CSV table of C-alpha atoms in Angstrom, one decimal:
chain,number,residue,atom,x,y,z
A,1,UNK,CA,0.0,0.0,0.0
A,2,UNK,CA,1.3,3.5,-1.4
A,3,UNK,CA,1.3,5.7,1.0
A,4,UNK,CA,1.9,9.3,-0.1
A,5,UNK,CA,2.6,12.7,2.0
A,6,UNK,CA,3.2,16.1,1.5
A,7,UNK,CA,4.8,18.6,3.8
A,8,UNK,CA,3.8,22.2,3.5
A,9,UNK,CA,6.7,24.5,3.0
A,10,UNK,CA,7.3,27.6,5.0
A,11,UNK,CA,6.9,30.7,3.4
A,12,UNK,CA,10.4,32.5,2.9
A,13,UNK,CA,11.1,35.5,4.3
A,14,UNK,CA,12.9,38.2,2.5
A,15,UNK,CA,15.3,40.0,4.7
A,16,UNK,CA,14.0,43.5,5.7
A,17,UNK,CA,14.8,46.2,3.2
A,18,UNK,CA,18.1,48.1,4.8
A,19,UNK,CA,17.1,51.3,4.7
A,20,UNK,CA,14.0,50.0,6.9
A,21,UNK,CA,16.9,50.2,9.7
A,22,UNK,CA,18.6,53.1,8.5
A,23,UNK,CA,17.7,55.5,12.1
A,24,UNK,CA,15.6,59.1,10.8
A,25,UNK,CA,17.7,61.9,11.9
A,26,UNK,CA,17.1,64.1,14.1
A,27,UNK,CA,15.1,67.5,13.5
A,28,UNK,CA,18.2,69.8,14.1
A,29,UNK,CA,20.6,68.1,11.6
A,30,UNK,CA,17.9,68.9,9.0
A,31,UNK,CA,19.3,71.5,6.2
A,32,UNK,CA,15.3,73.0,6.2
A,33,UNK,CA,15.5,73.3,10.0
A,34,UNK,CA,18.5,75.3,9.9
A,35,UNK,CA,17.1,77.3,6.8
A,36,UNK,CA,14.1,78.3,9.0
A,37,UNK,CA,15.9,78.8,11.6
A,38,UNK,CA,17.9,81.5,9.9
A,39,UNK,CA,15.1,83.2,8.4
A,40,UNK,CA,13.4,83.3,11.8
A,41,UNK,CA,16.4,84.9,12.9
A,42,UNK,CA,16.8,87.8,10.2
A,43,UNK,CA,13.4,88.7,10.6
A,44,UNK,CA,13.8,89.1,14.4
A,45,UNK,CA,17.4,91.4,14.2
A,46,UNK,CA,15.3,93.5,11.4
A,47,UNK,CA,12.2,93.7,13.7
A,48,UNK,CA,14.5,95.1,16.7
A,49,UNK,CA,16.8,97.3,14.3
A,50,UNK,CA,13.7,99.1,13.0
A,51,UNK,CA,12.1,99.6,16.3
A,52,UNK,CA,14.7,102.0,18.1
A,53,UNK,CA,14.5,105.1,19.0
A,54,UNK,CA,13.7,107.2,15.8
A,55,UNK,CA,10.7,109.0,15.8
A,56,UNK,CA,7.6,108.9,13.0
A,57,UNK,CA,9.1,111.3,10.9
A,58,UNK,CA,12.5,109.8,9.9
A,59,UNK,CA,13.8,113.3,11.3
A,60,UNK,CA,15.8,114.9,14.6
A,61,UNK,CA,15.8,118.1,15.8
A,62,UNK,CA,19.4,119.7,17.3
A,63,UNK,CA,19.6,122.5,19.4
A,64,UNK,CA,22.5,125.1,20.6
A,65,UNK,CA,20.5,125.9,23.8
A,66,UNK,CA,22.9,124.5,25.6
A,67,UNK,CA,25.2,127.3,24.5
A,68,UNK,CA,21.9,129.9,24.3
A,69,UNK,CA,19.7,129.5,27.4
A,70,UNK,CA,17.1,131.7,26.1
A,71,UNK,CA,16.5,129.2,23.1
A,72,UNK,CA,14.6,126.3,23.6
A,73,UNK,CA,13.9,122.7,22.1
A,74,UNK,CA,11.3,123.4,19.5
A,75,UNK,CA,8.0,121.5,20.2
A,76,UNK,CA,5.4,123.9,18.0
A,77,UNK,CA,2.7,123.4,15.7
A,78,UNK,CA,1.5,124.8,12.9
A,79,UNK,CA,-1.7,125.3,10.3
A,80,UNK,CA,-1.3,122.7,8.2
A,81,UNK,CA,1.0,120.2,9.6
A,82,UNK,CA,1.5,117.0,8.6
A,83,UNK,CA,2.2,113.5,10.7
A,84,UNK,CA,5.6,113.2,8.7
A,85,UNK,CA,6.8,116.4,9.5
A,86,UNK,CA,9.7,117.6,11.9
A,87,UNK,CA,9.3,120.9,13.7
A,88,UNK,CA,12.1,123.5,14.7
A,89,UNK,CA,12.2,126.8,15.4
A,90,UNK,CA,14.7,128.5,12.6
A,91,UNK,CA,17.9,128.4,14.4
A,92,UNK,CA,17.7,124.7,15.6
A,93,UNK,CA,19.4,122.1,12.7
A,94,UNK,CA,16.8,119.4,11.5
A,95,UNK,CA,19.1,116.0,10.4
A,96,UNK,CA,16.4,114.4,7.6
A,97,UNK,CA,17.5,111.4,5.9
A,98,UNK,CA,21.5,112.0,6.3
A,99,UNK,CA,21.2,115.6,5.3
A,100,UNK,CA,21.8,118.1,8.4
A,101,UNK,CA,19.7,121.5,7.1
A,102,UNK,CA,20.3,124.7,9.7
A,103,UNK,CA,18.2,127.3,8.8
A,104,UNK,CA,17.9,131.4,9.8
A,105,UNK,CA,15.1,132.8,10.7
A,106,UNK,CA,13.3,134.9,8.3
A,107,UNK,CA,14.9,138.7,7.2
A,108,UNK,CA,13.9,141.5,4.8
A,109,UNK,CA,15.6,140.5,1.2
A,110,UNK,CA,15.7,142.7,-1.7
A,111,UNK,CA,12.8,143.8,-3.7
A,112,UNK,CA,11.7,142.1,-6.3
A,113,UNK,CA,10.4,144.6,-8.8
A,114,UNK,CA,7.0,145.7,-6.0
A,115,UNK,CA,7.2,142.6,-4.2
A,116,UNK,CA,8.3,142.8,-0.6
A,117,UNK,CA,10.3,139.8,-0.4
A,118,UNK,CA,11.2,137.9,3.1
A,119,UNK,CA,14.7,134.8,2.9
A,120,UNK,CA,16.3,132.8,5.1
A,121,UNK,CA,19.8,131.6,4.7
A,122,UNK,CA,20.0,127.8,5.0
A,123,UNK,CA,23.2,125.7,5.2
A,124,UNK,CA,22.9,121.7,4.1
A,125,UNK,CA,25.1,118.9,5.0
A,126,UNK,CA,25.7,115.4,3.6
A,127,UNK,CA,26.7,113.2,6.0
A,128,UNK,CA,25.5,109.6,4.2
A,129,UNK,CA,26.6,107.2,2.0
A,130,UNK,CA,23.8,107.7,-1.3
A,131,UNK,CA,23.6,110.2,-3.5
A,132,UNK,CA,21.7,113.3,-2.7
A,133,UNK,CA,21.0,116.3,-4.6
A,134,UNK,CA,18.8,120.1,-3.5
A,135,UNK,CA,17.4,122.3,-5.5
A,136,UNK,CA,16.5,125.9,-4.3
A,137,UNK,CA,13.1,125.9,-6.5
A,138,UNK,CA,11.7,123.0,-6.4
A,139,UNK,CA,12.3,121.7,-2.6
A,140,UNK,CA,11.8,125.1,-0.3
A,141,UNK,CA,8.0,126.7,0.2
A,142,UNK,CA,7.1,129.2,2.6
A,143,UNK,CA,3.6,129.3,4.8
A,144,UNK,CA,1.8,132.6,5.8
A,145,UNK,CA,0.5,133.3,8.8
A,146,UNK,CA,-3.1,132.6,7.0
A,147,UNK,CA,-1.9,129.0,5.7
A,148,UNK,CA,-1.1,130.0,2.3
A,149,UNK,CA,2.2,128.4,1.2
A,150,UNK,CA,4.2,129.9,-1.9
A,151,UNK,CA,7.1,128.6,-3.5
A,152,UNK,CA,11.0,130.8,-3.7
A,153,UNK,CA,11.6,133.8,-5.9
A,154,UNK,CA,14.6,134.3,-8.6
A,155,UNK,CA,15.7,136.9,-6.3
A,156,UNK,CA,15.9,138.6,-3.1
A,157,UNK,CA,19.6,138.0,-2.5
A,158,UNK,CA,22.8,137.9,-4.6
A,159,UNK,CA,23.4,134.0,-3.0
A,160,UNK,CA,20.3,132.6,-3.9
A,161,UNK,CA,20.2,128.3,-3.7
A,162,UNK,CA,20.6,127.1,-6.9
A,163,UNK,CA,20.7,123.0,-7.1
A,164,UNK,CA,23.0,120.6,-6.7
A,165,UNK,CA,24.7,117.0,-5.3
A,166,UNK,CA,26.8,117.4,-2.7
A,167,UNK,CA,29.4,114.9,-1.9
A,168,UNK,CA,29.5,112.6,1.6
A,169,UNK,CA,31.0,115.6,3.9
A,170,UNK,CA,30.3,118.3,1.3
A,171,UNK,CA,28.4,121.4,2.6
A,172,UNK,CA,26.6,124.4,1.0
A,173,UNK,CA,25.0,127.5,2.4
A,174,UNK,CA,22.9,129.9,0.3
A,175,UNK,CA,19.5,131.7,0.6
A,176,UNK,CA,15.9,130.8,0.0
A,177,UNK,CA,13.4,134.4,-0.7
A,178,UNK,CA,9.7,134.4,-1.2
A,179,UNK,CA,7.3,136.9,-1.8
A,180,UNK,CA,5.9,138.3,1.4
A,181,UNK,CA,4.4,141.3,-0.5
A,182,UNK,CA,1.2,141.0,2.5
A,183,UNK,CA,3.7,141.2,5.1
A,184,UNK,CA,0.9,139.4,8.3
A,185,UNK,CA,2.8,139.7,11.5
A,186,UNK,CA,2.4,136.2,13.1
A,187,UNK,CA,4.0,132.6,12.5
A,188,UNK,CA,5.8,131.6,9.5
A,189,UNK,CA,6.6,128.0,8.2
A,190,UNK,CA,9.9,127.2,6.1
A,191,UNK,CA,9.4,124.0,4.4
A,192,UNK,CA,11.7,121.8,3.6
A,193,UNK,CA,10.8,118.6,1.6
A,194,UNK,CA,12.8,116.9,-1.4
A,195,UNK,CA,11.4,116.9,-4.5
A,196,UNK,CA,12.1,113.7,-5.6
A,197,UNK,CA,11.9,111.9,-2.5
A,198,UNK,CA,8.5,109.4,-2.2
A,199,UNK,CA,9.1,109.2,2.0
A,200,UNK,CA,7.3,112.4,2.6
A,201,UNK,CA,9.2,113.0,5.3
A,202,UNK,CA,9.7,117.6,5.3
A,203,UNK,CA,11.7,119.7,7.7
A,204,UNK,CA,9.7,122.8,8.7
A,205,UNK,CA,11.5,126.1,10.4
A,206,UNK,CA,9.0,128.6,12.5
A,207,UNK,CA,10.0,132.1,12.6
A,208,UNK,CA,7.4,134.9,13.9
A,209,UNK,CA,7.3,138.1,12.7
């Protein structure tokens, strides 16, 4: 009598794949970790750098009171002004975007034909790295006592600002006139603001007369 049997074979197992024990690194020797981490990092130094100490307007005020006790730190208003402006009273120096601008208050210029004319003598200062240029006509406007503001005159003085680029370190000083033909006693604003600057940031100068 045949007698016939059969044994079942065991399934063969495949060895495990070797990257199955290949050990996931940790979350710090990650390249995107340290990526993030950077970025995080830039965007907290900028946050601090931008937050010090510099007021809304991008400007400072200076003052020689020190040396003159009967001048003060200017803190004024005026009709018309706006949340990027810096105030000073005419003798204080305004430093506006690396330019340091010292201004006079206003005095009688000459006559311009039957126009009474009014200037102040203003002294600019480069102390930055970019270019920067002024120009007499374009940037300079001067506010009446009744709000009305009116740009300079081709005369007034012999020294009269023309335009110009001056180096890091370079300097000029020359006069800005305007027609002042009413002549109102009260408080008058010398504007200062770039023409071809987008910041609106403008230096103003009070002077009563």
């Amino acid at each position: 009598m045949e007698v016939s049997c059969s044994m079942t074979q065991a399934p063969t197992e495949h060895p495990a794949d070797p990257e199955d024990y290949k050990l996931k690194k940790p979350i710090y020797k990650r390249v995107w970790f340290w990526l993030l981490a950077i970025i995080l990092l830039i965007i907290l130094i900028s946050a601090v750098s931008g937050g010090g100490g510099n007021d809304a307007s991008g400007g400072s005020v200076t003052s020689d009171a020190a040396e003159d006790p009967a001048h003060t730190p200017a803190g004024p208003t005026f009709f018309g002004q706006q949340d990027r402006d810096t105030v000073a009273e005419a003798w204080q120096t305004i430093t506006l975007n690396d330019v340091e601008i010292t201004t006079t208050p206003l005095y009688d210029g000459q006559a311009v034909g039957s126009a009474a004319v009014v200037c102040s003598t203003v002294t600019i200062v480069h102390h930055g790295d970019a270019a920067v240029s002024f120009n007499g006509g374009l940037d300079w406007t001067l506010q009446d006592p009744a709000g009305v503001a009116r740009g300079t005159l081709p005369g007034g003085t012999d020294t009269l600002l023309g335009s110009g680029e001056p180096a890091p370190g370079g300097a000029v000083t020359r006069d800005v006139c305007f027609d002042n033909t009413a002549g109102a006693p009260g408080q008058y604003a010398l504007i200062y603001e770039p023409a071809f600057s987008l910041s609106g940031d403008r230096a103003v100068w009070l002077s009563t007369r």
